Short mmCIF file of C-alpha atoms and ligand atoms in Angstrom, two decimals:
data_model
loop_
_atom_site.label_atom_id
_atom_site.label_comp_id
_atom_site.label_asym_id
_atom_site.label_seq_id
_atom_site.Cartn_x
_atom_site.Cartn_y
_atom_site.Cartn_z
CA MET A 1 183.80 -145.80 74.34
CA THR A 2 186.55 -144.30 72.19
CA THR A 3 189.98 -143.73 73.69
CA THR A 4 190.97 -140.10 74.15
CA LEU A 5 194.33 -138.74 73.07
CA ALA A 6 195.36 -138.46 76.73
CA GLU A 7 194.41 -142.09 77.49
CA ARG A 8 196.01 -143.42 74.36
CA TRP A 9 199.39 -141.90 75.10
CA GLY A 10 199.22 -142.18 78.88
CA ILE A 11 199.51 -138.47 79.56
CA ASP A 12 200.47 -137.72 83.17
CA PRO A 13 197.26 -137.38 85.30
CA GLN A 14 198.72 -134.20 86.83
CA ARG A 15 197.84 -132.60 83.50
CA PHE A 16 194.24 -132.98 84.64
CA TRP A 17 192.72 -130.85 81.85
CA MET A 18 193.94 -133.35 79.26
CA HIS A 19 191.82 -135.97 81.02
CA GLY A 20 188.66 -133.90 81.10
CA ARG A 21 188.97 -133.00 84.78
CA GLN A 22 188.80 -129.56 86.40
CA PRO A 23 189.43 -128.54 89.99
CA GLU A 24 186.25 -127.93 91.99
CA GLN A 25 187.27 -124.33 92.66
CA PRO A 26 188.34 -122.06 89.77
CA VAL A 27 190.62 -120.23 92.26
CA ARG A 28 192.35 -122.18 95.03
CA PHE A 29 195.40 -122.13 97.25
CA ASP A 30 197.85 -124.90 96.41
CA GLY A 31 199.42 -125.69 99.76
CA SER A 32 202.02 -128.04 98.30
CA ARG A 33 203.51 -125.19 96.23
CA GLN A 34 202.45 -122.31 98.50
CA LEU A 35 200.83 -120.41 95.67
CA TRP A 36 197.40 -119.65 94.24
CA ALA A 37 196.13 -121.52 91.20
CA VAL A 38 193.57 -120.00 88.84
CA SER A 39 192.03 -122.50 86.42
CA GLY A 40 188.69 -120.84 85.50
CA TYR A 41 188.52 -119.03 82.16
CA LEU A 42 186.92 -115.77 83.33
CA GLU A 43 189.13 -115.69 86.42
CA ALA A 44 192.23 -116.21 84.23
CA VAL A 45 191.12 -113.35 81.96
CA GLN A 46 190.65 -111.17 85.05
CA VAL A 47 194.19 -111.91 86.29
CA ILE A 48 196.04 -111.38 83.03
CA GLY A 49 193.89 -108.37 82.18
CA ASP A 50 194.92 -106.51 85.35
CA PRO A 51 198.68 -105.77 85.32
CA GLN A 52 198.22 -103.27 88.18
CA GLY A 53 196.92 -105.91 90.57
CA PHE A 54 198.92 -108.81 89.15
CA SER A 55 202.53 -107.99 88.34
CA SER A 56 204.59 -109.97 85.82
CA ASN A 57 207.72 -109.31 87.86
CA LEU A 58 208.09 -112.21 90.27
CA VAL A 59 211.68 -111.45 91.17
CA PRO A 60 210.90 -109.88 94.59
CA LEU A 61 209.05 -113.06 95.62
CA LEU A 62 211.61 -115.58 94.40
CA PRO A 63 214.04 -117.39 96.69
CA VAL A 64 217.03 -116.19 94.60
CA ASP A 65 217.78 -112.77 93.10
CA PRO A 66 218.70 -113.10 89.43
CA ASP A 67 221.38 -110.71 88.13
CA PRO A 68 219.51 -107.55 86.94
CA ALA A 69 221.79 -107.46 83.89
CA LEU A 70 220.06 -110.64 82.80
CA THR A 71 216.50 -109.43 83.27
CA ASP A 72 216.45 -105.80 82.03
CA GLY A 73 214.63 -105.88 78.71
CA ASN A 74 212.89 -109.20 79.36
CA LEU A 75 209.48 -108.03 78.19
CA ILE A 76 207.62 -110.96 79.70
CA GLN A 77 208.66 -109.96 83.24
CA MET A 78 207.95 -106.23 82.94
CA ASP A 79 205.02 -104.09 84.09
CA PRO A 80 203.68 -100.76 82.82
CA PRO A 81 204.93 -98.13 82.21
CA ASP A 82 208.33 -99.73 81.39
CA HIS A 83 206.63 -102.59 79.55
CA ARG A 84 204.65 -100.22 77.35
CA GLU A 85 207.76 -98.28 76.38
CA LEU A 86 209.86 -101.33 75.54
CA ARG A 87 207.04 -103.14 73.73
CA GLY A 88 206.49 -100.02 71.62
CA LEU A 89 210.17 -99.95 70.71
CA VAL A 90 210.53 -103.62 69.78
CA SER A 91 207.19 -103.64 67.94
CA HIS A 92 208.72 -101.07 65.61
CA ALA A 93 211.24 -103.67 64.53
CA PHE A 94 209.26 -106.91 64.84
CA THR A 95 206.26 -105.88 62.75
CA ARG A 96 203.50 -107.88 61.08
CA LYS A 97 205.04 -107.08 57.71
CA VAL A 98 208.45 -108.40 58.80
CA VAL A 99 206.69 -111.65 59.75
CA ALA A 100 204.44 -111.86 56.67
CA ASP A 101 207.46 -111.44 54.38
CA LEU A 102 208.92 -114.64 55.82
CA GLU A 103 206.27 -116.87 54.26
CA PRO A 104 208.24 -117.96 51.15
CA ARG A 105 211.35 -118.69 53.20
CA ILE A 106 209.35 -120.72 55.76
CA ALA A 107 207.92 -122.78 52.89
CA GLU A 108 211.38 -123.25 51.38
CA VAL A 109 212.97 -124.41 54.65
CA THR A 110 210.02 -126.76 55.30
CA ARG A 111 210.41 -128.34 51.87
CA GLU A 112 214.18 -128.69 52.23
CA LEU A 113 213.80 -130.36 55.62
CA LEU A 114 211.11 -132.73 54.34
CA ASP A 115 213.17 -133.62 51.24
CA GLU A 116 215.43 -135.54 53.61
CA PHE A 117 212.60 -138.04 54.14
CA ALA A 118 211.37 -138.36 50.56
CA GLY A 119 210.27 -141.94 49.94
CA GLN A 120 210.77 -143.01 53.55
CA GLU A 121 208.09 -144.94 55.38
CA ARG A 122 208.77 -143.30 58.71
CA PHE A 123 210.32 -140.15 60.11
CA ASP A 124 210.38 -138.20 63.34
CA LEU A 125 208.37 -135.01 63.00
CA ILE A 126 210.19 -133.21 65.81
CA THR A 127 213.83 -133.84 64.92
CA GLY A 128 213.03 -133.71 61.20
CA LEU A 129 210.88 -130.57 61.03
CA ALA A 130 209.20 -129.14 64.12
CA TYR A 131 212.44 -128.41 65.97
CA PRO A 132 214.77 -127.19 63.19
CA LEU A 133 212.22 -125.14 61.22
CA PRO A 134 211.45 -122.45 63.83
CA VAL A 135 215.08 -122.27 65.01
CA ILE A 136 216.34 -121.70 61.47
CA VAL A 137 213.61 -119.09 60.84
CA ILE A 138 214.18 -117.09 64.03
CA ALA A 139 217.98 -117.25 63.66
CA GLU A 140 217.82 -116.00 60.07
CA LEU A 141 215.32 -113.32 61.03
CA LEU A 142 217.57 -112.02 63.80
CA GLY A 143 220.62 -112.40 61.61
CA VAL A 144 222.60 -114.92 63.66
CA PRO A 145 223.92 -118.02 61.89
CA GLY A 146 221.37 -120.86 61.77
CA SER A 147 224.36 -123.19 61.86
CA ASP A 148 224.88 -122.20 65.52
CA ARG A 149 221.61 -123.88 66.38
CA GLN A 150 223.22 -126.60 68.51
CA LEU A 151 224.32 -123.77 70.82
CA PHE A 152 220.77 -122.34 70.98
CA LYS A 153 219.46 -125.78 71.79
CA GLU A 154 221.88 -126.16 74.69
CA TRP A 155 220.89 -122.76 76.07
CA ALA A 156 217.19 -123.37 75.56
CA ASP A 157 217.39 -126.75 77.29
CA ALA A 158 219.24 -125.24 80.23
CA LEU A 159 217.01 -122.17 80.55
CA PHE A 160 213.65 -123.44 79.72
CA THR A 161 213.01 -127.16 79.68
CA ASN A 162 213.42 -129.82 82.35
CA GLN A 163 212.68 -127.29 85.08
CA SER A 164 210.60 -128.20 88.07
CA ALA A 165 207.41 -126.17 88.46
CA LEU A 166 207.73 -122.95 90.44
CA SER A 167 207.11 -123.60 94.13
CA LEU A 168 207.56 -121.42 97.19
CA ALA A 169 207.21 -124.33 99.62
CA GLU A 170 210.02 -124.56 102.21
CA ASP A 171 210.82 -128.17 101.22
CA ASP A 172 211.31 -127.22 97.57
CA LEU A 173 213.58 -124.26 98.28
CA ALA A 174 216.92 -125.97 97.72
CA GLU A 175 215.77 -127.46 94.42
CA GLN A 176 214.40 -124.11 93.24
CA GLN A 177 217.61 -122.29 94.18
CA ALA A 178 219.73 -124.89 92.42
CA GLY A 179 217.52 -124.58 89.32
CA LEU A 180 217.95 -120.80 89.22
CA ALA A 181 221.69 -121.03 89.86
CA ASP A 182 222.05 -123.52 86.98
CA GLN A 183 220.56 -120.94 84.63
CA ALA A 184 223.10 -118.19 85.36
CA GLN A 185 225.92 -119.61 83.24
CA PRO A 186 223.95 -120.40 80.05
CA ALA A 187 222.10 -117.05 80.31
CA GLN A 188 225.41 -115.22 80.49
CA GLU A 189 226.88 -117.18 77.57
CA MET A 190 223.84 -116.47 75.47
CA GLY A 191 223.97 -112.78 76.39
CA GLU A 192 227.61 -112.51 75.34
CA TYR A 193 226.85 -114.26 72.07
CA VAL A 194 223.97 -111.91 71.21
CA LEU A 195 225.92 -108.84 72.32
CA ALA A 196 228.82 -109.71 70.02
CA HIS A 197 226.41 -109.92 67.06
CA ALA A 198 224.63 -106.69 68.06
CA ALA A 199 227.95 -104.83 68.37
CA GLU A 200 228.81 -105.99 64.86
CA ARG A 201 225.48 -104.56 63.58
CA ARG A 202 226.18 -101.21 65.20
CA ARG A 203 229.37 -101.06 63.15
CA LYS A 204 227.97 -102.64 60.00
CA PRO A 205 224.17 -102.57 59.60
CA ARG A 206 222.56 -105.41 57.66
CA ALA A 207 219.05 -106.27 56.52
CA ASP A 208 218.11 -108.21 59.65
CA LEU A 209 216.06 -107.86 62.82
CA LEU A 210 219.10 -107.31 65.05
CA THR A 211 219.98 -104.24 62.97
CA LYS A 212 216.37 -103.05 63.17
CA LEU A 213 216.49 -103.47 66.95
CA VAL A 214 219.79 -101.60 67.17
CA GLU A 215 218.26 -98.76 65.14
CA ALA A 216 214.72 -98.77 66.63
CA GLU A 217 213.85 -95.41 68.16
CA VAL A 218 210.69 -94.05 69.77
CA ASP A 219 210.57 -90.47 71.13
CA GLY A 220 214.36 -90.24 70.80
CA LYS A 221 214.92 -93.36 72.93
CA GLN A 222 216.80 -96.45 71.79
CA LEU A 223 217.31 -99.85 73.38
CA THR A 224 220.20 -100.13 75.82
CA ASP A 225 222.67 -102.98 75.26
CA ALA A 226 221.18 -104.98 78.13
CA GLN A 227 217.63 -104.52 76.79
CA LEU A 228 218.70 -105.46 73.31
CA VAL A 229 220.53 -108.58 74.45
CA ASN A 230 217.74 -109.77 76.72
CA PHE A 231 215.03 -109.12 74.17
CA ALA A 232 216.93 -110.83 71.35
CA SER A 233 217.68 -113.78 73.67
CA LEU A 234 213.99 -113.94 74.56
CA LEU A 235 213.09 -114.13 70.88
CA LEU A 236 215.68 -116.81 70.26
CA LEU A 237 214.30 -118.91 73.10
CA ALA A 238 210.59 -118.14 72.76
CA GLY A 239 210.89 -118.30 69.00
CA HIS A 240 211.67 -121.92 68.70
CA ILE A 241 210.58 -124.40 71.33
CA THR A 242 207.04 -122.97 71.33
CA THR A 243 206.44 -123.50 67.63
CA THR A 244 207.99 -126.95 67.97
CA MET A 245 205.27 -127.76 70.48
CA LEU A 246 202.59 -126.19 68.29
CA LEU A 247 203.48 -128.32 65.24
CA GLY A 248 203.90 -131.56 67.18
CA ASN A 249 200.65 -131.03 69.10
CA THR A 250 198.67 -130.18 65.96
CA VAL A 251 199.81 -133.34 64.17
CA LEU A 252 199.09 -135.39 67.31
CA CYS A 253 195.57 -133.91 67.55
CA LEU A 254 194.83 -134.58 63.87
CA ASP A 255 196.12 -138.14 64.29
CA ALA A 256 193.88 -138.76 67.29
CA HIS A 257 190.84 -137.29 65.49
CA PRO A 258 190.91 -138.78 61.98
CA GLU A 259 187.53 -137.29 61.03
CA GLN A 260 188.94 -133.84 61.77
CA GLN A 261 192.04 -134.61 59.74
CA SER A 262 189.79 -135.59 56.81
CA LEU A 263 187.92 -132.30 57.11
CA VAL A 264 191.17 -130.32 57.00
CA ARG A 265 192.56 -132.36 54.11
CA ALA A 266 189.37 -131.76 52.14
CA ASN A 267 189.23 -128.04 52.89
CA ARG A 268 192.54 -126.29 53.49
CA ALA A 269 190.75 -123.13 54.53
CA LEU A 270 190.35 -125.01 57.83
CA VAL A 271 194.12 -125.14 58.47
CA PRO A 272 194.21 -121.90 60.54
CA GLY A 273 191.22 -123.16 62.55
CA ALA A 274 193.05 -126.44 63.19
CA ILE A 275 196.08 -124.52 64.48
CA GLU A 276 193.92 -122.41 66.84
CA GLU A 277 192.05 -125.45 68.10
CA SER A 278 195.31 -127.25 68.73
CA VAL A 279 196.52 -124.29 70.84
CA ARG A 280 193.26 -124.50 72.83
CA PHE A 281 193.11 -128.30 73.13
CA MET A 282 196.83 -128.92 73.82
CA THR A 283 197.97 -125.51 75.05
CA PRO A 284 201.79 -125.40 74.71
CA PHE A 285 202.44 -123.01 77.62
CA THR A 286 200.14 -124.52 80.19
CA ALA A 287 200.69 -121.91 82.91
CA LEU A 288 201.76 -118.29 83.47
CA TYR A 289 202.77 -116.65 86.73
CA ARG A 290 201.88 -113.36 88.33
CA ALA A 291 202.48 -111.69 91.73
CA THR A 292 199.70 -109.82 93.54
CA THR A 293 200.63 -106.21 94.29
CA THR A 294 197.70 -105.66 96.65
CA GLU A 295 194.88 -107.69 98.19
CA VAL A 296 192.56 -108.81 95.40
CA GLU A 297 189.29 -110.66 95.19
CA ILE A 298 188.84 -113.17 92.44
CA GLY A 299 186.43 -116.06 91.93
CA GLY A 300 185.01 -115.31 95.38
CA ARG A 301 188.44 -115.75 97.05
CA ARG A 302 190.52 -113.06 98.70
CA ILE A 303 194.20 -113.25 97.78
CA PRO A 304 196.56 -111.21 99.97
CA GLU A 305 199.27 -109.00 98.45
CA LYS A 306 202.69 -110.42 97.50
CA GLN A 307 201.36 -113.85 96.62
CA VAL A 308 202.33 -115.87 93.57
CA VAL A 309 199.41 -116.73 91.31
CA THR A 310 199.68 -119.33 88.58
CA VAL A 311 197.25 -118.87 85.72
CA GLN A 312 196.50 -122.30 84.29
CA LEU A 313 195.89 -121.37 80.67
CA ALA A 314 195.49 -124.96 79.54
CA ALA A 315 192.80 -125.64 82.14
CA ALA A 316 191.04 -122.32 81.37
CA ASN A 317 190.99 -123.35 77.72
CA ARG A 318 188.79 -126.30 78.72
CA ASP A 319 186.57 -124.60 81.29
CA ALA A 320 183.04 -125.98 80.72
CA ARG A 321 181.53 -122.66 81.91
CA GLN A 322 183.11 -120.98 78.87
CA TRP A 323 183.28 -123.59 76.15
CA ALA A 324 180.67 -125.73 74.46
CA ASP A 325 182.03 -129.31 74.38
CA PRO A 326 185.44 -128.31 75.76
CA MET A 327 186.80 -131.86 75.48
CA THR A 328 185.98 -132.08 71.77
CA PHE A 329 188.73 -131.26 69.28
CA ASP A 330 186.83 -129.27 66.66
CA VAL A 331 188.73 -127.57 63.83
CA THR A 332 185.60 -125.60 62.89
CA ARG A 333 185.24 -124.04 66.36
CA ASP A 334 184.38 -120.39 65.77
CA PRO A 335 184.88 -118.14 67.63
CA ASN A 336 187.79 -119.66 69.49
CA PRO A 337 188.92 -117.09 72.07
CA HIS A 338 191.50 -119.38 73.69
CA LEU A 339 194.13 -118.02 76.04
CA GLY A 340 197.00 -120.03 74.58
CA PHE A 341 198.86 -116.89 73.47
CA GLY A 342 197.91 -114.99 76.60
CA ARG A 343 195.70 -111.87 76.60
CA GLY A 344 196.09 -108.15 77.19
CA ILE A 345 199.32 -106.18 77.28
CA HIS A 346 201.58 -109.27 77.25
CA PHE A 347 199.70 -110.96 74.39
CA CYS A 348 202.28 -113.09 72.57
CA LEU A 349 204.37 -110.88 70.33
CA GLY A 350 205.34 -113.94 68.29
CA ALA A 351 201.76 -115.18 67.69
CA PRO A 352 201.70 -114.03 64.03
CA LEU A 353 204.98 -115.87 63.41
CA ALA A 354 203.85 -119.03 65.24
CA ARG A 355 200.56 -119.02 63.32
CA LEU A 356 202.32 -118.49 59.99
CA GLU A 357 204.86 -121.26 60.61
CA GLY A 358 202.07 -123.57 61.73
CA ARG A 359 199.92 -122.86 58.68
CA VAL A 360 202.71 -123.14 56.11
CA ALA A 361 204.27 -126.27 57.62
CA LEU A 362 200.95 -128.07 58.11
CA ASN A 363 199.85 -127.37 54.54
CA ILE A 364 203.11 -128.70 53.13
CA LEU A 365 202.99 -131.77 55.37
CA LEU A 366 199.45 -132.57 54.20
CA ASP A 367 200.50 -132.01 50.55
CA ARG A 368 203.49 -134.30 50.84
CA PHE A 369 201.94 -137.12 52.82
CA PRO A 370 198.49 -138.38 51.89
CA VAL A 371 198.85 -140.61 54.96
CA LEU A 372 200.43 -139.39 58.15
CA ARG A 373 199.87 -141.37 61.32
CA THR A 374 201.50 -142.20 64.62
CA ASP A 375 203.33 -145.48 64.93
CA PRO A 376 201.60 -147.78 67.43
CA ALA A 377 204.96 -149.48 68.03
CA THR A 378 206.94 -146.29 68.82
CA ARG A 379 205.19 -143.90 71.13
CA PRO A 380 205.62 -140.13 71.13
CA GLN A 381 207.77 -138.79 73.96
CA PHE A 382 206.34 -135.89 75.95
CA MET A 383 208.48 -133.00 77.20
CA PRO A 384 208.98 -133.27 80.95
CA SER A 385 208.68 -129.58 81.86
CA PRO A 386 205.47 -129.29 83.95
CA ASP A 387 204.48 -125.88 82.56
CA SER A 388 204.59 -126.94 78.95
CA MET A 389 202.75 -129.49 76.89
CA GLY A 390 204.52 -130.80 73.85
CA VAL A 391 206.29 -133.76 72.33
CA SER A 392 210.04 -134.13 71.97
CA GLU A 393 209.79 -137.24 69.75
CA LEU A 394 206.95 -137.95 67.35
CA PRO A 395 207.64 -140.91 65.07
CA LEU A 396 205.22 -140.94 62.12
CA LEU A 397 204.37 -143.52 59.47
CA THR A 398 203.68 -142.34 55.94
CA SER A 399 201.65 -145.29 54.67
C1 LIG B 1 204.37 -113.84 75.24
C2 LIG B 1 202.65 -118.24 74.15
C3 LIG B 1 205.31 -118.34 70.11
C4 LIG B 1 207.57 -114.35 71.62
C5 LIG B 1 203.63 -115.00 75.26
C6 LIG B 1 202.61 -115.31 76.22
C7 LIG B 1 202.15 -116.56 75.92
C8 LIG B 1 202.85 -117.03 74.76
C9 LIG B 1 201.08 -117.34 76.67
C10 LIG B 1 202.12 -114.40 77.35
C11 LIG B 1 203.04 -114.39 78.54
C12 LIG B 1 202.47 -113.65 79.73
O1 LIG B 1 201.36 -113.09 79.66
O2 LIG B 1 203.12 -113.67 80.80
C13 LIG B 1 203.20 -118.63 72.95
C14 LIG B 1 202.83 -119.84 72.23
C15 LIG B 1 203.58 -119.85 71.08
C16 LIG B 1 204.42 -118.67 71.10
C17 LIG B 1 201.79 -120.85 72.69
C18 LIG B 1 203.58 -120.86 69.94
C19 LIG B 1 202.63 -121.68 69.72
C20 LIG B 1 206.15 -117.28 70.16
C21 LIG B 1 207.13 -116.94 69.15
C22 LIG B 1 207.78 -115.82 69.60
C23 LIG B 1 207.20 -115.44 70.86
C24 LIG B 1 207.33 -117.72 67.85
C25 LIG B 1 208.89 -115.03 68.99
C26 LIG B 1 209.39 -115.13 67.83
C27 LIG B 1 206.89 -113.87 72.70
C28 LIG B 1 207.24 -112.64 73.42
C29 LIG B 1 206.32 -112.50 74.45
C30 LIG B 1 205.42 -113.64 74.37
C31 LIG B 1 208.41 -111.71 73.07
C32 LIG B 1 206.29 -111.38 75.50
C33 LIG B 1 205.30 -110.32 75.14
C34 LIG B 1 205.14 -109.30 76.26
O3 LIG B 1 205.47 -109.61 77.42
O4 LIG B 1 204.70 -108.18 75.95
N1 LIG B 1 203.75 -116.06 74.36
N2 LIG B 1 204.16 -117.97 72.25
N3 LIG B 1 206.21 -116.34 71.17
N4 LIG B 1 205.79 -114.43 73.31
FE1 LIG B 1 204.92 -116.15 72.71
#
């Protein structure tokens, strides 16, 4: 029997989907975390497709109240009608054209980063390309200096990675409260940083996304300072670590499935399919959270109101009731209606950018390196955060 990617790299068994396992029930109560877990595909679609029944605002159910100044404008946590209004406003600035126009610059940054390794027999994909590329791109797009990226990394690490999974269990309360308290300081620092840049754009507009956000107007309404800061901070955070995971995971998948890598190398029209399949097979954001607003029935289970529901996107993306051969990594899979970017009103606003960065970077990597393989002597390091799936170190050999 061949070794799977998960076996080869010893992926934590708690990431059960990576090992071809699914819970017996697509909807179940997880007593250890005191929340409901939805792992079935259709059930997940039902939850994220119903913002009335399943709110994205978990604040009322959390053990600590975050400062509202830090959450106003955080699109991901909003419900209709406020969500609709804000998404309309920011979509005016962050358009498909704005993203598409970035293609030459993404290619240029990728080439410059890879030039550092010209002629080398080994390099680390994450530190060398997958981490810096998206940070530089999102920083330049917003109009904040890419050279400040060490700061963004510190904030992102504090706000986003290394967190324990959300739990409402009594025993986990102290840890959860400490985790939330630790985030207050970096969130405030980041807010002040973005606000200073936004204030500058109000005085002196430039050709950047921050200026577009400052100027965006729908029905006579503009973003407030708090909305602007929180949305721009969200982009800065969501805009980098996610694409880092996407690139690392895609290369890891192609390494573990050499016949698929050969297919892609022989036919570059398959690159977008490889990116989509990587998002299905190694979903970067493994879980989302929602709060029930009323009693709901789903997957034959009744969930009372005011319960936290975790939607296990990664597991849903391998649900055998939905997918033919869910455990097979298949770059030609078509259609591929994975949930890796979410679904419905909160569908990832950055998906076109993530897809573009993935496509451009993967093509250039394949052009530059006729051989690209993991190093049996130096294993990839996986990110510890339980709700994400990605590598923080990926040493590669080029011969
Ligand atoms: C929303 C995944 C890249 C910005 C989401 C959601 C998912 C997701 C699952 C839905 C959240 C929910 O329903 O609660 C991903 C993945 C990415 C990626 C897997 C890369 C592979 C990006 C990038 C950006 C971005 C590059 C920005 C530049 C956003 C924003 C939202 C969002 C602003 C909130 C949309 C809303 O609530 O209306 N993303 N994302 N994402 N993503 Fe991404």
